[in-house]
């Protein structure tokens, strides 16, 4: 009872009084101007983990995962700071637009959030990837891009928490863990572009497994269940050294991703 009352009092206090900036703690705003600027998506572009895992689709990130951005992502994801979904969704929308500019643009966009385990959703009180995907789709529609969220992926078995796992352990942990829901091809069939969405990419293992599950259902495969739709991924943030510089930049040919077709 005591813990319940403390939680309620904290929530009410946050409603009555402005809290410090989720990014830097300064002031009494939910997010200060400087931290909001860090999530503007002005530097959105392609990213590739190194080493880059086989089967990873083209990935676009809005910003670098450090300092204020890291604090905002974690506040939304782990501490239930739901008002931050709007600014994170706007950043995600910028990553989606960067992908459209760098590849097949135009037409409807289906945003496919990477699913969280049910126990994680219950513990957090919300599904972070789905929430920011909804905010991003609303932002894109206001900008004239016909986007909608299509949560067609689900976990088919339990997976361990990824925190603390290395790249190889993450791949093993996630291998075969996702599947497309029945009818997934039908609900994505009108999309010209299918975009996997998450808040963060590190090793790329989660996006590889999500892409594999879609391709196994014929989605994002030429001539498959979703026609000729292009498959890509967009995230809010990625490590600084994974951003690809104009013209190819940091990532050499030996680290280039080799996306599997099926």
mmCIF file of C-alpha atoms in Angstrom:
data_model
loop_
_atom_site.group_PDB
_atom_site.id
_atom_site.type_symbol
_atom_site.label_atom_id
_atom_site.label_comp_id
_atom_site.label_asym_id
_atom_site.label_seq_id
_atom_site.Cartn_x
_atom_site.Cartn_y
_atom_site.Cartn_z
ATOM 1 C CA UNK A 1 0.000 0.000 0.000
ATOM 2 C CA UNK A 2 2.832 2.385 0.903
ATOM 3 C CA UNK A 3 4.599 1.854 -2.456
ATOM 4 C CA UNK A 4 1.313 2.289 -4.325
ATOM 5 C CA UNK A 5 0.682 5.600 -2.544
ATOM 6 C CA UNK A 6 4.212 6.831 -3.262
ATOM 7 C CA UNK A 7 3.767 6.035 -6.964
ATOM 8 C CA UNK A 8 0.423 7.820 -7.094
ATOM 9 C CA UNK A 9 1.794 10.819 -5.248
ATOM 10 C CA UNK A 10 4.704 10.998 -7.665
ATOM 11 C CA UNK A 11 2.379 10.888 -10.662
ATOM 12 C CA UNK A 12 0.127 13.581 -9.219
ATOM 13 C CA UNK A 13 3.120 15.705 -8.347
ATOM 14 C CA UNK A 14 4.334 15.460 -11.925
ATOM 15 C CA UNK A 15 0.920 16.601 -13.131
ATOM 16 C CA UNK A 16 0.749 19.556 -10.771
ATOM 17 C CA UNK A 17 4.330 20.805 -11.013
ATOM 18 C CA UNK A 18 6.585 20.903 -14.080
ATOM 19 C CA UNK A 19 9.431 18.400 -13.881
ATOM 20 C CA UNK A 20 13.046 18.847 -14.909
ATOM 21 C CA UNK A 21 14.022 18.259 -18.530
ATOM 22 C CA UNK A 22 14.105 14.530 -19.278
ATOM 23 C CA UNK A 23 17.283 15.002 -21.278
ATOM 24 C CA UNK A 24 19.486 17.170 -19.060
ATOM 25 C CA UNK A 25 17.482 17.765 -15.869
ATOM 26 C CA UNK A 26 17.637 21.532 -16.244
ATOM 27 C CA UNK A 27 14.729 23.907 -15.794
ATOM 28 C CA UNK A 28 11.153 22.889 -15.125
ATOM 29 C CA UNK A 29 10.102 21.813 -18.618
ATOM 30 C CA UNK A 30 9.478 18.223 -19.669
ATOM 31 C CA UNK A 31 12.038 18.779 -22.433
ATOM 32 C CA UNK A 32 14.187 21.884 -22.854
ATOM 33 C CA UNK A 33 14.867 23.569 -26.187
ATOM 34 C CA UNK A 34 18.412 22.221 -26.502
ATOM 35 C CA UNK A 35 17.395 18.618 -25.868
ATOM 36 C CA UNK A 36 14.403 18.957 -28.167
ATOM 37 C CA UNK A 37 16.798 20.212 -30.846
ATOM 38 C CA UNK A 38 18.974 17.113 -30.357
ATOM 39 C CA UNK A 39 15.915 15.057 -31.350
ATOM 40 C CA UNK A 40 14.921 17.216 -34.315
ATOM 41 C CA UNK A 41 16.129 14.645 -36.823
ATOM 42 C CA UNK A 42 18.201 17.259 -38.665
ATOM 43 C CA UNK A 43 21.069 14.789 -38.946
ATOM 44 C CA UNK A 44 18.973 11.756 -39.902
ATOM 45 C CA UNK A 45 20.712 9.333 -42.212
ATOM 46 C CA UNK A 46 21.785 5.749 -42.923
ATOM 47 C CA UNK A 47 23.497 3.676 -40.236
ATOM 48 C CA UNK A 48 25.263 0.327 -40.311
ATOM 49 C CA UNK A 49 26.550 -1.559 -37.286
ATOM 50 C CA UNK A 50 30.105 -2.849 -37.550
ATOM 51 C CA UNK A 51 30.333 -5.719 -38.093
ATOM 52 C CA UNK A 52 27.120 -5.581 -40.074
ATOM 53 C CA UNK A 53 25.009 -8.748 -39.736
ATOM 54 C CA UNK A 54 23.697 -10.615 -42.754
ATOM 55 C CA UNK A 55 20.032 -9.972 -43.479
ATOM 56 C CA UNK A 56 19.942 -6.441 -42.086
ATOM 57 C CA UNK A 57 17.796 -4.157 -44.257
ATOM 58 C CA UNK A 58 18.813 -0.563 -44.903
ATOM 59 C CA UNK A 59 18.553 1.236 -41.548
ATOM 60 C CA UNK A 60 18.060 4.983 -40.988
ATOM 61 C CA UNK A 61 18.460 6.760 -37.656
ATOM 62 C CA UNK A 62 17.356 10.226 -36.601
ATOM 63 C CA UNK A 63 20.205 11.014 -34.236
ATOM 64 C CA UNK A 64 23.150 9.765 -32.199
ATOM 65 C CA UNK A 65 22.474 7.715 -29.071
ATOM 66 C CA UNK A 66 24.321 9.658 -26.385
ATOM 67 C CA UNK A 67 23.816 12.047 -23.477
ATOM 68 C CA UNK A 68 20.421 13.799 -23.660
ATOM 69 C CA UNK A 69 19.052 11.531 -26.384
ATOM 70 C CA UNK A 70 19.900 8.438 -24.343
ATOM 71 C CA UNK A 71 18.247 9.948 -21.267
ATOM 72 C CA UNK A 72 15.052 10.789 -23.184
ATOM 73 C CA UNK A 73 14.802 7.346 -24.800
ATOM 74 C CA UNK A 74 15.244 5.631 -21.436
ATOM 75 C CA UNK A 75 12.813 7.966 -19.665
ATOM 76 C CA UNK A 76 10.137 7.112 -22.209
ATOM 77 C CA UNK A 77 10.947 3.415 -22.444
ATOM 78 C CA UNK A 78 11.696 2.433 -18.863
ATOM 79 C CA UNK A 79 10.167 5.148 -16.689
ATOM 80 C CA UNK A 80 6.893 5.668 -18.525
ATOM 81 C CA UNK A 81 7.426 9.325 -19.468
ATOM 82 C CA UNK A 82 4.675 9.062 -22.079
ATOM 83 C CA UNK A 83 4.581 12.774 -23.090
ATOM 84 C CA UNK A 84 8.006 12.181 -24.668
ATOM 85 C CA UNK A 85 6.436 9.911 -27.303
ATOM 86 C CA UNK A 86 5.610 12.959 -29.423
ATOM 87 C CA UNK A 87 9.169 14.221 -29.803
ATOM 88 C CA UNK A 88 10.516 10.676 -30.222
ATOM 89 C CA UNK A 89 7.870 10.016 -32.861
ATOM 90 C CA UNK A 90 8.884 13.191 -34.697
ATOM 91 C CA UNK A 91 12.503 12.002 -34.659
ATOM 92 C CA UNK A 92 11.432 8.599 -35.970
ATOM 93 C CA UNK A 93 9.445 10.284 -38.733
ATOM 94 C CA UNK A 94 12.627 12.117 -39.762
ATOM 95 C CA UNK A 95 14.446 8.783 -40.028
ATOM 96 C CA UNK A 96 11.608 7.397 -42.179
ATOM 97 C CA UNK A 97 11.806 10.430 -44.465
ATOM 98 C CA UNK A 98 15.592 9.987 -44.745
ATOM 99 C CA UNK A 99 15.003 6.430 -45.902
ATOM 100 C CA UNK A 100 12.438 7.530 -48.462
ATOM 101 C CA UNK A 101 14.873 10.100 -49.839
ATOM 102 C CA UNK A 102 17.604 7.476 -50.035
ATOM 103 C CA UNK A 103 15.562 4.816 -51.789
ATOM 104 C CA UNK A 104 12.154 4.086 -53.239
ATOM 105 C CA UNK A 105 10.023 7.056 -52.180
ATOM 106 C CA UNK A 106 6.341 7.733 -52.703
ATOM 107 C CA UNK A 107 3.319 5.583 -52.000
ATOM 108 C CA UNK A 108 1.937 4.288 -48.741
ATOM 109 C CA UNK A 109 4.264 3.494 -45.845
ATOM 110 C CA UNK A 110 3.576 0.666 -43.382
ATOM 111 C CA UNK A 111 5.362 1.125 -40.055
ATOM 112 C CA UNK A 112 5.960 -2.237 -38.373
ATOM 113 C CA UNK A 113 7.029 -1.862 -34.730
ATOM 114 C CA UNK A 114 9.366 -4.475 -33.305
ATOM 115 C CA UNK A 115 7.256 -6.257 -30.666
ATOM 116 C CA UNK A 116 8.122 -6.355 -26.986
ATOM 117 C CA UNK A 117 7.556 -9.383 -24.773
ATOM 118 C CA UNK A 118 4.218 -9.250 -22.973
ATOM 119 C CA UNK A 119 5.839 -9.273 -19.538
ATOM 120 C CA UNK A 120 7.980 -6.290 -20.534
ATOM 121 C CA UNK A 121 4.926 -4.388 -21.733
ATOM 122 C CA UNK A 122 3.145 -5.146 -18.448
ATOM 123 C CA UNK A 123 6.173 -4.100 -16.390
ATOM 124 C CA UNK A 124 6.607 -0.840 -18.323
ATOM 125 C CA UNK A 125 2.902 -0.124 -18.602
ATOM 126 C CA UNK A 126 3.187 0.539 -22.345
ATOM 127 C CA UNK A 127 4.803 -0.674 -25.571
ATOM 128 C CA UNK A 128 7.518 1.910 -26.416
ATOM 129 C CA UNK A 129 8.139 0.983 -30.063
ATOM 130 C CA UNK A 130 4.451 0.895 -30.893
ATOM 131 C CA UNK A 131 3.794 4.185 -29.118
ATOM 132 C CA UNK A 132 6.498 6.086 -30.979
ATOM 133 C CA UNK A 133 5.454 4.417 -34.255
ATOM 134 C CA UNK A 134 1.933 5.781 -33.752
ATOM 135 C CA UNK A 135 3.333 9.253 -33.069
ATOM 136 C CA UNK A 136 5.561 9.017 -36.153
ATOM 137 C CA UNK A 137 2.714 7.895 -38.413
ATOM 138 C CA UNK A 138 0.583 10.838 -37.266
ATOM 139 C CA UNK A 139 3.483 13.216 -37.967
ATOM 140 C CA UNK A 140 4.072 11.738 -41.417
ATOM 141 C CA UNK A 141 0.392 11.985 -42.346
ATOM 142 C CA UNK A 142 0.373 15.660 -41.372
ATOM 143 C CA UNK A 143 3.271 16.100 -43.777
ATOM 144 C CA UNK A 144 1.384 14.386 -46.599
ATOM 145 C CA UNK A 145 2.953 10.921 -46.340
ATOM 146 C CA UNK A 146 0.279 8.168 -46.242
ATOM 147 C CA UNK A 147 1.634 6.211 -43.285
ATOM 148 C CA UNK A 148 -0.001 3.825 -40.845
ATOM 149 C CA UNK A 149 1.138 1.464 -38.131
ATOM 150 C CA UNK A 150 0.749 -2.230 -38.933
ATOM 151 C CA UNK A 151 1.788 -4.338 -35.900
ATOM 152 C CA UNK A 152 2.060 -7.596 -37.834
ATOM 153 C CA UNK A 153 4.944 -9.172 -35.899
ATOM 154 C CA UNK A 154 4.710 -11.194 -32.712
ATOM 155 C CA UNK A 155 7.006 -13.247 -30.489
ATOM 156 C CA UNK A 156 6.616 -16.987 -30.951
ATOM 157 C CA UNK A 157 8.805 -17.948 -27.999
ATOM 158 C CA UNK A 158 10.355 -16.404 -24.914
ATOM 159 C CA UNK A 159 13.607 -14.460 -25.238
ATOM 160 C CA UNK A 160 16.081 -13.282 -22.632
ATOM 161 C CA UNK A 161 16.638 -9.620 -21.833
ATOM 162 C CA UNK A 162 19.127 -8.287 -24.390
ATOM 163 C CA UNK A 163 20.897 -5.967 -21.933
ATOM 164 C CA UNK A 164 24.437 -7.134 -21.314
ATOM 165 C CA UNK A 165 24.500 -9.583 -24.227
ATOM 166 C CA UNK A 166 27.141 -9.401 -26.952
ATOM 167 C CA UNK A 167 26.361 -9.454 -30.670
ATOM 168 C CA UNK A 168 26.676 -13.236 -31.041
ATOM 169 C CA UNK A 169 24.598 -13.849 -27.907
ATOM 170 C CA UNK A 170 21.904 -11.486 -29.161
ATOM 171 C CA UNK A 171 21.710 -13.285 -32.490
ATOM 172 C CA UNK A 172 21.372 -16.640 -30.732
ATOM 173 C CA UNK A 173 18.818 -15.257 -28.290
ATOM 174 C CA UNK A 174 16.602 -13.905 -31.078
ATOM 175 C CA UNK A 175 17.061 -16.528 -33.797
ATOM 176 C CA UNK A 176 13.604 -17.678 -34.904
ATOM 177 C CA UNK A 177 11.895 -15.763 -32.089
ATOM 178 C CA UNK A 178 9.574 -13.645 -34.260
ATOM 179 C CA UNK A 179 6.862 -14.494 -36.749
ATOM 180 C CA UNK A 180 4.355 -12.623 -38.861
ATOM 181 C CA UNK A 181 0.761 -12.757 -37.713
ATOM 182 C CA UNK A 182 -1.806 -14.515 -39.927
ATOM 183 C CA UNK A 183 -2.969 -12.127 -42.628
ATOM 184 C CA UNK A 184 0.146 -9.946 -42.362
ATOM 185 C CA UNK A 185 0.661 -9.999 -46.110
ATOM 186 C CA UNK A 186 -2.882 -8.798 -46.710
ATOM 187 C CA UNK A 187 -2.677 -5.815 -44.354
ATOM 188 C CA UNK A 188 0.655 -4.689 -45.812
ATOM 189 C CA UNK A 189 -0.221 -5.407 -49.442
ATOM 190 C CA UNK A 190 -0.990 -1.787 -50.354
ATOM 191 C CA UNK A 191 2.235 -0.390 -48.920
ATOM 192 C CA UNK A 192 4.965 0.773 -51.284
ATOM 193 C CA UNK A 193 7.426 0.781 -48.397
ATOM 194 C CA UNK A 194 7.500 -1.363 -45.271
ATOM 195 C CA UNK A 195 9.554 0.099 -42.435
ATOM 196 C CA UNK A 196 10.533 -1.795 -39.299
ATOM 197 C CA UNK A 197 10.673 0.627 -36.386
ATOM 198 C CA UNK A 198 12.382 0.607 -33.007
ATOM 199 C CA UNK A 199 13.798 3.209 -30.655
ATOM 200 C CA UNK A 200 17.421 2.059 -30.934
ATOM 201 C CA UNK A 201 19.780 -0.063 -33.015
ATOM 202 C CA UNK A 202 23.059 -1.384 -31.605
ATOM 203 C CA UNK A 203 24.224 -4.697 -33.109
ATOM 204 C CA UNK A 204 21.275 -4.932 -35.519
ATOM 205 C CA UNK A 205 20.258 -8.403 -34.273
ATOM 206 C CA UNK A 206 16.674 -7.433 -33.458
ATOM 207 C CA UNK A 207 16.078 -5.841 -36.852
ATOM 208 C CA UNK A 208 17.665 -8.819 -38.624
ATOM 209 C CA UNK A 209 15.246 -11.196 -36.916
ATOM 210 C CA UNK A 210 12.272 -8.914 -37.579
ATOM 211 C CA UNK A 211 13.213 -8.667 -41.261
ATOM 212 C CA UNK A 212 13.665 -12.447 -41.483
ATOM 213 C CA UNK A 213 10.182 -13.008 -40.054
ATOM 214 C CA UNK A 214 8.614 -10.621 -42.579
ATOM 215 C CA UNK A 215 10.493 -12.144 -45.501
ATOM 216 C CA UNK A 216 9.472 -15.624 -44.388
ATOM 217 C CA UNK A 217 5.864 -14.462 -44.809
ATOM 218 C CA UNK A 218 6.652 -13.083 -48.276
ATOM 219 C CA UNK A 219 6.653 -9.475 -47.071
ATOM 220 C CA UNK A 220 9.360 -7.221 -48.459
ATOM 221 C CA UNK A 221 10.323 -9.886 -51.008
ATOM 222 C CA UNK A 222 9.902 -9.066 -54.720
ATOM 223 C CA UNK A 223 6.785 -10.838 -55.946
ATOM 224 C CA UNK A 224 5.853 -11.822 -52.395
ATOM 225 C CA UNK A 225 2.754 -11.251 -50.284
ATOM 226 C CA UNK A 226 3.237 -7.483 -50.262
ATOM 227 C CA UNK A 227 4.071 -7.149 -53.945
ATOM 228 C CA UNK A 228 7.161 -5.102 -54.743
ATOM 229 C CA UNK A 229 7.253 -3.211 -51.426
ATOM 230 C CA UNK A 230 10.715 -2.142 -50.297
ATOM 231 C CA UNK A 231 11.795 -3.246 -46.825
ATOM 232 C CA UNK A 232 13.800 -0.870 -44.636
ATOM 233 C CA UNK A 233 14.132 0.054 -40.976
ATOM 234 C CA UNK A 234 14.024 3.327 -39.045
ATOM 235 C CA UNK A 235 15.088 4.040 -35.472
ATOM 236 C CA UNK A 236 15.278 7.077 -33.251
ATOM 237 C CA UNK A 237 18.952 6.676 -32.379
ATOM 238 C CA UNK A 238 22.124 4.733 -33.143
ATOM 239 C CA UNK A 239 25.743 4.807 -31.937
ATOM 240 C CA UNK A 240 27.771 7.642 -33.449
ATOM 241 C CA UNK A 241 30.251 5.347 -35.209
ATOM 242 C CA UNK A 242 27.496 3.524 -37.092
ATOM 243 C CA UNK A 243 26.414 6.552 -39.139
ATOM 244 C CA UNK A 244 27.419 6.254 -42.786
ATOM 245 C CA UNK A 245 29.099 9.369 -44.119
ATOM 246 C CA UNK A 246 28.044 10.806 -47.490
ATOM 247 C CA UNK A 247 29.562 8.745 -50.266
ATOM 248 C CA UNK A 248 30.073 5.665 -48.120
ATOM 249 C CA UNK A 249 32.262 7.196 -45.412
ATOM 250 C CA UNK A 250 33.290 5.117 -42.434
ATOM 251 C CA UNK A 251 31.969 1.704 -43.377
ATOM 252 C CA UNK A 252 34.242 -0.211 -45.741
ATOM 253 C CA UNK A 253 33.110 -2.723 -48.322
ATOM 254 C CA UNK A 254 34.007 -5.678 -46.114
ATOM 255 C CA UNK A 255 31.504 -4.450 -43.513
ATOM 256 C CA UNK A 256 28.686 -3.756 -45.950
ATOM 257 C CA UNK A 257 25.400 -5.453 -45.107
ATOM 258 C CA UNK A 258 24.316 -8.367 -47.234
ATOM 259 C CA UNK A 259 20.530 -8.504 -46.979
ATOM 260 C CA UNK A 260 19.064 -11.944 -47.557
ATOM 261 C CA UNK A 261 16.242 -12.159 -50.045
ATOM 262 C CA UNK A 262 14.329 -14.931 -48.293
#
